[in-house]
Amino acid sequence: MRETFRGGQRVDPDVLIARLQALQRFLGAVDGQVPDAELVAAHTVVERAGTRLALSGHHTVVALAGATGSGKSSLFNALARLDLSPVGVRRPTTGVAHACVWGQLDGASRLLDWIGVLPRHRFVRESPLDGDDESTLHGLVLLDLPDFDSVQRTHRLEVDRLLGLVDLVVWVVDPQKYADRVIHTSYLREFHRHRDVTVVVLNQADRLPPAELPRVLGDLRRLLDADGLEGVPLLPTVAVDPAGLDGLRAELERTVAERQAALRRLAGDVDAVVAGLDPLVGPEPPRTRPGDASARELTTALAGAAGVPTVAEAVEGAYRHRAVGSTGWPLVRGWRKLRPDPLRRLHLPGGGADAPAESLVAATSVPDPTAAQRSALNLAIRAVADRSAADLPAPWPAAVIAAARSRLADLPDALDHAVAATDLGMDRRPTWWRVVGALQWLVTLAALGGLAWLVLGYALRILGLPALDYPELGEVPWPTVLLLGGLLAGLLVAALTRPVIRWAARRARRRAEHRLLTSVGSVGEKHVLNPVWAVLARYGEAREALREAARG
Ligand SMILES: Nc1nc2c(ncn2[C@@H]2O[C@H](COP(=O)(O)OP(=O)(O)OP(=O)(O)O)[C@@H](O)[C@H]2O)c(=O)[nH]1
Ligand SMILES: [Mg+2]
């Protein structure tokens, strides 16, 4: 994440608001996907910024922060030209924040309520005696903080809380303690994203021999640079001498006049949280679509679990069964009926229209998936998730896997219903069955007619009645031609039809298989891919929103 020192650049409130809104959108997108603990800072900034912006744009809240005895309260009183915050010999002296407001207190009251300075520790720096002396600081709300390196834990907590709320921090160090590790590692370094709302003063400069001052200032500047605070104003001050405050006063006047500190502080806060959140987003979200290899694998595994091969085989069997039933030799067709229809055995007469609507009971009698099919399905789901989330940073891969498996329990029923609802193309009798069936009846009737004719002639002969005079075809009497010809033709038609039936049954199987795969594929889309895409869409949204929040 790039550095965002604005170096005195103005922060446009509209841009800041847009960044905060983007951050809010980011938080919405990752809600429930990223552990809350990782989002606390961002939530805090969004809320705090909203409140600060709503409160007062006319005031600039400046805190004096530093170690005990560095002279914060002395500086506070000297700037206010009043003894407001007790300066003590016993350390630490200041236990709660004191505030001094330049201008009307009314406007600043709500701001101080929010910051949490008790009314009895609020003072107003406005006196008719001042004339216009102090008008250059109108709008300043100066806070004297407790010591941050305090032996009192409550002081430290209070300082940490207040440092999160103020617009600009004046770090007060003294010649003895300016190099203390704690001020640099625990505080100054943490503020490197807030360089443009950071001022450092070396107070008690009068305690140094004049010749030493430049050396100490140089040393402190080096330490600040090492803290990542290059370019922050560094001023010597003497709280006990009014002239020793001129530099600091001028800096505060400039800050108050600019009315930028609050915006810059919040912009720095946004920079900091965006940088912290950056590892949560990475490359663009992938676009897994049904044509992709992993989605095809998923459909195949779902088809296995749904018993598609079994159903397809039953379709082929049922086609043969029904076709032979319609086109076979009529005299033996009855036998066929004794054998069960393979599709009816699965409670899938023709699919589609016969299927029960969504219900809790299993729709079909397709056998349950085997352990091997179940594990193949699990692997395929895992593969889809892995492939979709392959390049995403944590915690997205885990979220995608959880989403892919989120509807696993519903899958068996959904697959069963999908199979039951699929039109297997088996509820219509093809015309050619009827034609062949009619032909079979025709030749059978011819054979039966011939047989009846022969039987009639035989009966007449037994009864001694005049014999029938059969017409002849060549040398063969017609009844015999009809009987034998009919029988032969029937067998011939049956024999010729058989390969056609086998071919057509295979075609019916392929067609049913294709339709079943489509049905099962849409179950996979609804129950596995859509939840995955929903997470990926959130990731994409979060990524976009964070990019937008980062644009300073
Ligand atoms: N010579 C000199 N003494 C100073 C200066 N600033 C503060 N002092 C003295 O340093 C001591 C501590 O000053 P305080 O203002 O109480 O320091 P503080 O930072 O508020 O300390 P805590 O409230 O304990 O955090 C007092 O005795 C002040 O008179 C300065 O610029 N020069
Ligand atoms: Mg003090």
XYZ file of C-alpha atoms and ligand atoms in Angstrom:
585
model
C 0.000 0.000 0.000
C 1.465 3.329 -1.009
C 2.401 5.960 1.544
C -0.147 8.702 1.936
C 1.627 11.698 3.412
C -0.319 14.599 2.006
C 2.471 17.053 2.755
C 0.087 19.932 3.305
C -2.258 18.937 0.474
C -5.899 19.725 1.133
C -8.327 16.921 1.864
C -11.577 17.373 -0.016
C -14.466 16.559 2.351
C -16.461 15.025 -0.509
C -13.586 12.733 -1.400
C -13.208 11.765 2.252
C -16.921 11.006 2.524
C -16.767 8.924 -0.668
C -13.835 6.967 0.788
C -15.736 6.367 4.018
C -18.762 5.188 2.067
C -16.543 2.832 0.098
C -15.147 1.506 3.372
C -18.690 1.001 4.609
C -19.503 -0.900 1.413
C -16.417 -3.017 1.945
C -17.599 -3.859 5.461
C -21.024 -4.790 4.094
C -19.481 -7.066 1.474
C -17.202 -8.937 3.858
C -19.754 -9.196 6.657
C -20.012 -12.825 7.702
C -17.078 -13.853 5.495
C -14.181 -12.244 7.362
C -13.830 -12.710 11.142
C -15.251 -9.684 12.990
C -12.038 -9.257 14.951
C -10.250 -8.229 11.750
C -12.834 -5.556 11.028
C -13.027 -3.787 14.380
C -10.625 -0.990 13.394
C -12.493 -0.290 10.160
C -15.883 -0.240 11.891
C -14.457 2.117 14.511
C -13.075 4.506 11.898
C -16.307 4.572 9.888
C -18.357 5.294 12.968
C -15.932 7.764 14.489
C -15.487 9.647 11.216
C -19.237 9.862 10.711
C -19.657 11.376 14.152
C -16.687 13.742 13.884
C -17.822 15.062 10.497
C -21.349 15.553 11.779
C -20.194 17.387 14.877
C -18.234 20.515 14.070
C -16.204 21.573 11.101
C -15.375 24.885 12.728
C -13.322 23.453 15.531
C -9.887 21.923 15.524
C -9.159 19.613 18.432
C -5.482 19.615 19.347
C -4.052 17.399 22.063
C -0.859 17.936 24.018
C 0.524 14.455 24.597
C 3.725 13.287 26.182
C 5.513 11.773 29.118
C 4.944 12.937 32.649
C 6.811 16.100 33.525
C 7.496 17.038 29.913
C 5.483 20.209 30.464
C 2.105 19.567 28.793
C 0.086 21.341 31.429
C 2.624 24.175 31.512
C 2.292 24.610 27.745
C -1.500 24.357 27.996
C -1.612 27.125 30.611
C 0.944 29.235 28.771
C -1.006 29.029 25.509
C -4.228 29.861 27.314
C -2.401 32.545 29.282
C -4.345 31.277 32.332
C -3.643 28.736 35.041
C -6.224 26.167 34.058
C -4.526 22.814 34.464
C -2.540 22.287 37.648
C 1.207 22.030 37.155
C 2.742 19.909 39.841
C 5.894 18.680 41.418
C 4.378 15.330 42.291
C 4.295 13.138 39.199
C 2.057 12.339 37.411
C 0.043 15.477 37.885
C -2.684 15.509 35.260
C -5.077 12.546 35.629
C -7.926 13.564 33.326
C -8.058 15.584 30.159
C -8.574 19.339 30.434
C -9.918 21.373 27.550
C -9.628 24.996 26.627
C -11.829 26.392 23.874
C -10.926 29.535 21.966
C -14.215 31.212 20.995
C -17.707 30.221 22.098
C -17.964 27.140 24.271
C -21.489 26.391 22.953
C -20.359 25.202 19.565
C -17.672 23.008 21.066
C -19.820 21.484 23.818
C -21.158 18.583 21.779
C -17.685 17.938 20.471
C -16.315 17.829 24.020
C -19.219 15.607 25.134
C -18.237 13.161 22.408
C -14.525 13.414 23.236
C -15.447 12.860 26.862
C -14.017 15.886 28.674
C -16.021 16.530 31.829
C -17.761 19.929 31.943
C -15.769 20.926 35.019
C -12.549 20.486 33.061
C -13.690 22.667 30.175
C -12.513 26.277 29.967
C -13.138 29.103 27.566
C -10.380 31.357 26.328
C -12.365 34.454 25.605
C -12.092 37.613 27.566
C -13.131 41.157 26.630
C -9.687 42.227 27.780
C -7.973 40.271 25.036
C -9.226 42.413 22.224
C -8.328 40.645 18.991
C -5.197 39.004 20.355
C -6.661 35.567 20.507
C -8.976 35.753 17.485
C -6.385 33.962 15.353
C -6.924 30.884 17.488
C -10.749 30.977 17.376
C -11.990 27.464 16.823
C -9.098 25.817 18.669
C -10.011 23.209 21.252
C -6.791 22.464 23.132
C -6.581 19.349 25.294
C -4.081 18.727 28.066
C -3.759 14.965 28.325
C -2.516 12.786 31.157
C 0.900 11.210 30.670
C 1.053 8.285 28.276
C 3.954 6.498 29.987
C 2.106 6.670 33.250
C 2.452 4.375 36.227
C -1.333 4.827 36.356
C -2.970 2.389 33.972
C -6.098 4.559 33.768
C -3.990 7.463 32.458
C -2.605 5.340 29.658
C -6.058 4.059 28.672
C -7.458 7.578 28.691
C -4.600 8.842 26.526
C -5.049 6.000 24.044
C -8.774 6.710 23.813
C -8.297 10.439 23.301
C -5.513 10.047 20.746
C -8.025 8.184 18.611
C -10.432 11.121 18.609
C -8.430 14.323 18.305
C -7.614 16.124 15.049
C -3.984 16.999 15.655
C -1.447 15.811 18.228
C 1.351 17.952 19.623
C 3.874 15.534 21.089
C 5.670 17.192 23.975
C 9.146 15.826 24.757
C 11.836 17.226 27.013
C 15.613 17.182 26.786
C 15.919 14.349 29.322
C 13.415 11.919 27.879
C 13.126 12.779 24.169
C 14.888 9.549 23.192
C 12.839 7.240 25.457
C 11.981 4.052 23.658
C 8.335 3.958 24.709
C 7.394 7.309 23.169
C 8.916 6.254 19.855
C 7.860 2.615 19.570
C 4.459 2.761 21.263
C 3.283 6.156 20.065
C 5.166 8.194 17.483
C 5.739 5.257 15.154
C 2.025 4.420 15.275
C 1.286 7.887 13.951
C 3.323 7.645 10.766
C 0.138 7.678 8.692
C -0.897 10.835 10.480
C 2.224 12.828 9.719
C 0.259 15.790 8.453
C -1.564 16.103 11.769
C 1.514 15.593 13.949
C 3.673 18.272 15.552
C 6.590 17.558 17.885
C 7.864 20.108 20.386
C 11.065 19.883 22.379
C 9.898 21.650 25.540
C 12.105 22.967 28.341
C 14.549 24.070 25.670
C 15.740 26.651 28.222
C 17.255 23.839 30.268
C 19.786 23.163 27.487
C 22.891 25.288 26.965
C 22.101 27.306 23.810
C 24.926 25.626 21.939
C 23.460 22.167 22.702
C 19.990 22.909 21.335
C 20.753 22.390 17.607
C 22.511 19.093 18.362
C 19.575 17.779 20.412
C 17.084 18.948 17.783
C 19.137 17.204 15.105
C 19.236 14.028 17.148
C 15.476 14.158 17.725
C 14.855 14.775 14.010
C 16.888 11.662 13.221
C 14.792 9.623 15.666
C 11.573 10.998 14.169
C 12.743 10.101 10.677
C 13.396 6.580 11.926
C 9.827 6.544 13.282
C 8.525 7.278 9.780
C 7.731 10.869 10.685
C 9.863 12.641 8.103
C 8.825 16.218 7.538
C 6.686 16.727 10.663
C 7.141 20.147 12.275
C 9.701 20.004 15.130
C 9.825 23.106 17.324
C 11.698 24.024 20.499
C 9.453 25.535 23.201
C 9.882 27.110 26.610
C 6.649 26.975 28.569
C 7.899 29.275 31.277
C 8.722 32.078 28.836
C 5.892 33.599 26.738
C 8.330 34.211 23.888
C 9.230 30.538 23.934
C 5.814 29.646 22.504
C 5.836 31.761 19.379
C 6.687 28.890 17.028
C 4.047 26.587 18.452
C 1.438 29.329 18.546
C 2.106 30.155 14.898
C 1.796 26.476 13.974
C -1.533 26.251 15.821
C -2.812 29.427 14.186
C -1.980 28.031 10.779
C -3.735 24.734 11.610
C -6.845 26.473 12.919
C -7.032 28.773 9.900
C -6.728 25.880 7.442
C -9.590 23.908 9.044
C -8.038 20.821 7.544
C -6.771 18.955 10.596
C -9.995 17.020 11.261
C -10.234 15.945 7.606
C -6.552 15.028 7.432
C -6.771 13.059 10.634
C -9.745 11.070 9.354
C -8.088 10.595 5.974
C -5.061 9.224 7.830
C -7.345 6.892 9.779
C -8.861 5.628 6.526
C -5.353 5.151 5.081
C -4.362 3.123 8.129
C -7.367 0.794 8.099
C -7.240 0.360 4.339
C -3.586 -0.637 4.618
C -4.523 -3.081 7.378
C -7.308 -4.589 5.266
C -5.281 -4.792 2.082
C -4.169 -8.410 2.665
C -7.855 -9.449 2.581
C -8.093 -8.744 -1.133
C -5.835 -9.768 -3.971
C -6.378 -10.654 -7.595
C -9.633 -10.291 -9.474
C -12.238 -12.906 -8.635
C -12.250 -15.789 -11.147
C -15.237 -16.362 -13.386
C -16.214 -20.011 -13.088
C -18.978 -20.764 -15.563
C -20.780 -24.030 -16.314
C -18.540 -24.756 -19.313
C -15.463 -24.853 -17.137
C -13.696 -28.103 -16.448
C -14.428 -28.120 -12.720
C -18.118 -27.410 -13.343
C -18.231 -30.272 -15.858
C -16.574 -32.562 -13.329
C -19.188 -31.480 -10.826
C -22.035 -32.322 -13.222
C -20.516 -35.737 -13.875
C -20.193 -36.439 -10.163
C -23.727 -35.200 -9.514
C -24.968 -37.417 -12.347
C -23.282 -40.404 -10.693
C -24.833 -39.582 -7.334
C -28.242 -39.024 -8.932
C -28.131 -42.422 -10.669
C -28.190 -40.928 -14.165
C -26.398 -43.964 -15.688
C -28.968 -46.284 -14.093
C -31.855 -44.208 -15.396
C -30.294 -43.916 -18.854
C -29.874 -47.672 -19.008
C -33.480 -48.097 -17.908
C -34.564 -45.746 -20.699
C -32.785 -47.922 -23.241
C -34.313 -51.050 -21.732
C -37.768 -49.494 -21.557
C -37.526 -48.341 -25.157
C -36.731 -51.887 -26.285
C -39.393 -53.309 -24.012
C -42.070 -50.929 -25.260
C -41.022 -51.036 -28.905
C -41.036 -54.827 -28.971
C -44.381 -54.705 -27.157
C -45.794 -52.522 -29.924
C -44.117 -53.997 -32.981
C -43.577 -57.658 -31.988
C -45.595 -60.591 -33.233
C -49.076 -59.951 -31.820
C -49.568 -63.553 -30.679
C -46.646 -63.419 -28.268
C -46.871 -59.756 -27.299
C -48.847 -60.698 -24.217
C -45.825 -62.416 -22.752
C -43.970 -59.121 -22.799
C -46.506 -57.620 -20.440
C -45.489 -60.189 -17.831
C -41.986 -58.731 -17.728
C -41.651 -55.417 -15.831
C -40.926 -52.199 -17.667
C -37.434 -51.040 -16.507
C -38.496 -47.397 -16.159
C -41.652 -48.223 -14.206
C -39.495 -50.215 -11.831
C -37.667 -46.941 -11.021
C -41.022 -45.151 -10.699
C -40.090 -43.157 -13.780
C -42.762 -44.092 -16.350
C -41.665 -41.360 -18.734
C -40.360 -38.641 -16.483
C -41.619 -35.087 -16.731
C -45.391 -34.963 -16.444
C -45.659 -38.036 -14.240
C -43.235 -36.700 -11.682
C -44.531 -35.593 -8.318
C -43.953 -31.946 -7.513
C -41.504 -30.918 -4.761
C -42.236 -33.254 -1.911
C -40.431 -34.625 1.030
C -40.577 -38.229 0.023
C -38.197 -39.562 -2.538
C -39.652 -39.049 -5.972
C -38.030 -42.014 -7.622
C -36.750 -45.444 -6.692
C -33.355 -44.810 -8.212
C -30.852 -46.535 -5.888
C -29.061 -44.296 -3.346
C -25.551 -43.230 -4.279
C -22.784 -45.567 -3.255
C -20.009 -44.491 -0.881
C -17.715 -44.136 -3.875
C -20.185 -41.891 -5.684
C -20.639 -39.783 -2.570
C -16.947 -39.273 -2.146
C -16.573 -38.489 -5.854
C -19.227 -35.825 -5.382
C -17.452 -34.390 -2.347
C -14.216 -34.268 -4.282
C -15.871 -32.539 -7.218
C -17.442 -29.920 -4.938
C -14.096 -29.380 -3.301
C -12.444 -29.064 -6.716
C -14.921 -26.405 -7.828
C -14.295 -24.455 -4.623
C -10.530 -24.871 -4.805
C -10.361 -23.791 -8.407
C -12.621 -20.793 -7.806
C -10.664 -19.601 -4.786
C -7.203 -20.713 -5.892
C -5.608 -17.265 -6.006
C -7.678 -15.554 -3.344
C -6.139 -14.540 -0.027
C -7.370 -15.951 3.292
C -10.082 -16.182 4.531
C -11.782 -16.343 1.115
C -10.802 -19.914 0.131
C -12.362 -21.197 3.346
C -15.459 -19.074 2.766
C -15.791 -20.413 -0.781
C -15.442 -24.019 0.384
C -18.053 -23.445 3.082
C -20.387 -21.904 0.486
C -19.879 -24.804 -1.931
C -20.836 -27.238 0.817
C -23.555 -25.088 2.352
C -26.430 -26.905 0.609
C -24.899 -30.362 0.590
C -27.671 -31.748 2.786
C -30.337 -30.670 0.270
C -28.563 -32.259 -2.680
C -29.953 -35.833 -2.552
C -33.577 -34.681 -2.580
C -32.928 -31.998 -5.159
C -31.200 -34.488 -7.454
C -33.976 -37.029 -7.021
C -36.604 -34.455 -7.884
C -34.594 -33.196 -10.819
C -34.357 -36.731 -12.224
C -38.065 -37.290 -11.639
C -38.959 -34.011 -13.333
C -36.816 -34.607 -16.385
C -38.747 -35.375 -19.556
C -37.077 -38.580 -20.655
C -38.913 -38.456 -23.980
C -40.622 -41.772 -23.280
C -44.304 -40.859 -23.024
C -45.028 -40.817 -26.753
C -45.295 -43.930 -28.959
C -43.392 -43.245 -32.164
C -45.512 -43.448 -35.344
C -43.328 -46.111 -36.832
C -44.217 -48.428 -33.925
C -47.881 -48.025 -34.870
C -47.214 -48.631 -38.560
C -45.164 -51.750 -37.868
C -47.694 -52.812 -35.204
C -50.537 -52.446 -37.719
C -48.546 -54.388 -40.314
C -47.991 -57.157 -37.778
C -51.709 -57.301 -37.111
C -52.399 -57.396 -40.828
C -50.116 -60.357 -41.508
C -51.312 -62.104 -38.367
C -54.922 -61.654 -39.399
C -53.994 -63.012 -42.855
C -52.422 -66.075 -41.188
C -55.412 -66.506 -38.889
C -57.771 -66.085 -41.878
C -55.856 -68.731 -43.812
C -55.925 -71.008 -40.770
C -59.660 -70.512 -40.280
C -60.281 -71.201 -43.978
C -58.253 -74.439 -43.784
C -60.019 -75.504 -40.572
C -63.380 -74.819 -42.218
C -62.460 -77.024 -45.231
C -61.243 -79.776 -42.891
C -64.420 -79.677 -40.811
C -66.619 -79.862 -43.922
C -64.629 -82.881 -45.078
C -65.072 -84.665 -41.705
C -68.745 -83.985 -41.702
C -69.024 -85.495 -45.264
C -70.189 -82.221 -46.712
C -69.083 -81.085 -50.167
C -65.426 -80.033 -50.000
C -64.416 -76.421 -50.425
C -62.766 -75.641 -53.649
C -59.725 -73.546 -52.660
C -58.448 -71.098 -55.224
C -54.758 -71.540 -55.814
C -51.712 -69.356 -56.181
C -49.585 -71.316 -58.596
C -49.831 -74.839 -57.170
C -50.498 -73.726 -53.512
C -54.013 -73.212 -52.245
C -54.684 -69.630 -50.970
C -55.487 -70.541 -47.318
C -52.050 -72.160 -47.045
C -50.460 -69.155 -48.720
C -52.197 -66.887 -46.236
C -51.302 -69.004 -43.193
C -47.658 -69.664 -44.010
C -47.137 -66.319 -45.684
C -48.650 -64.482 -42.724
C -46.522 -66.381 -40.233
C -43.377 -65.909 -42.246
C -44.065 -62.234 -42.855
C -44.674 -61.729 -39.120
C -41.374 -63.328 -38.198
C -39.617 -61.436 -40.977
C -41.028 -58.074 -39.860
C -40.035 -58.846 -36.265
C -36.526 -59.849 -37.322
C -36.069 -56.751 -39.511
C -37.386 -54.405 -36.822
C -35.080 -55.693 -34.108
C -31.835 -53.862 -35.161
C -33.852 -50.705 -35.754
C -35.231 -50.949 -32.222
C -31.751 -51.497 -30.806
C -30.440 -48.427 -32.649
C -33.440 -46.285 -31.674
C -33.180 -47.425 -28.032
C -29.558 -46.312 -27.892
C -30.573 -42.971 -29.382
C -33.366 -42.607 -26.798
C -30.824 -43.373 -24.094
C -28.429 -40.700 -25.331
C -31.220 -38.152 -25.565
C -32.456 -38.960 -22.046
C -28.894 -38.851 -20.743
C -28.392 -35.410 -22.238
C -31.614 -34.123 -20.664
C -30.754 -35.680 -17.310
C -27.310 -34.088 -17.348
C -28.912 -30.724 -18.041
C -31.297 -31.173 -15.087
C -28.559 -32.381 -12.785
C -26.308 -29.551 -13.993
C -28.875 -26.976 -12.965
C -29.132 -28.597 -9.530
C -25.354 -28.225 -9.281
C -25.620 -24.625 -10.347
C -28.312 -23.844 -7.817
C -26.888 -25.785 -4.891
C -23.142 -25.538 -5.389
C -22.089 -22.986 -7.991
C -24.478 -20.185 -7.085
C -23.415 -20.092 -3.424
C -19.787 -20.096 -4.615
C -20.464 -17.262 -7.051
C -22.262 -15.346 -4.334
C -19.097 -15.431 -2.204
C -16.926 -14.550 -5.201
C -19.250 -11.651 -5.985
C -18.860 -10.417 -2.433
C -15.120 -10.739 -2.759
C -15.245 -8.724 -5.987
C -17.395 -6.075 -4.327
C -15.106 -5.916 -1.317
C -12.077 -5.610 -3.563
C -13.618 -2.803 -5.583
C -14.794 -0.984 -2.478
C -11.380 -1.193 -0.832
C -9.682 0.081 -4.003
C -12.061 3.008 -3.898
C -11.495 3.604 -0.186
C -7.739 3.629 -0.832
C -7.921 6.425 -3.402
C -6.894 9.478 -1.440
N 12.415 25.294 32.941
C 11.317 24.859 32.458
N 10.482 24.139 33.232
C 9.337 23.696 32.732
C 8.977 23.943 31.389
N 7.790 23.351 31.139
C 7.403 22.745 32.292
N 8.334 22.966 33.255
C 8.259 22.438 34.597
O 8.224 21.043 34.526
C 7.415 20.518 35.588
C 6.310 19.608 35.019
O 5.440 20.380 34.276
P 3.951 19.923 33.972
O 3.390 20.941 33.057
O 3.201 19.570 35.189
O 4.216 18.627 33.186
P 3.124 17.624 32.597
O 3.671 17.165 31.297
O 1.819 18.252 32.568
O 3.150 16.408 33.613
P 1.966 15.383 33.976
O 0.748 16.173 34.198
O 2.432 14.651 35.163
O 1.876 14.487 32.798
C 6.855 21.719 36.314
O 7.587 21.924 37.454
C 7.012 22.832 35.300
O 7.191 24.080 35.958
C 9.884 24.674 30.566
O 9.686 24.925 29.381
N 11.030 25.092 31.156
Mg 0.044 17.779 33.372
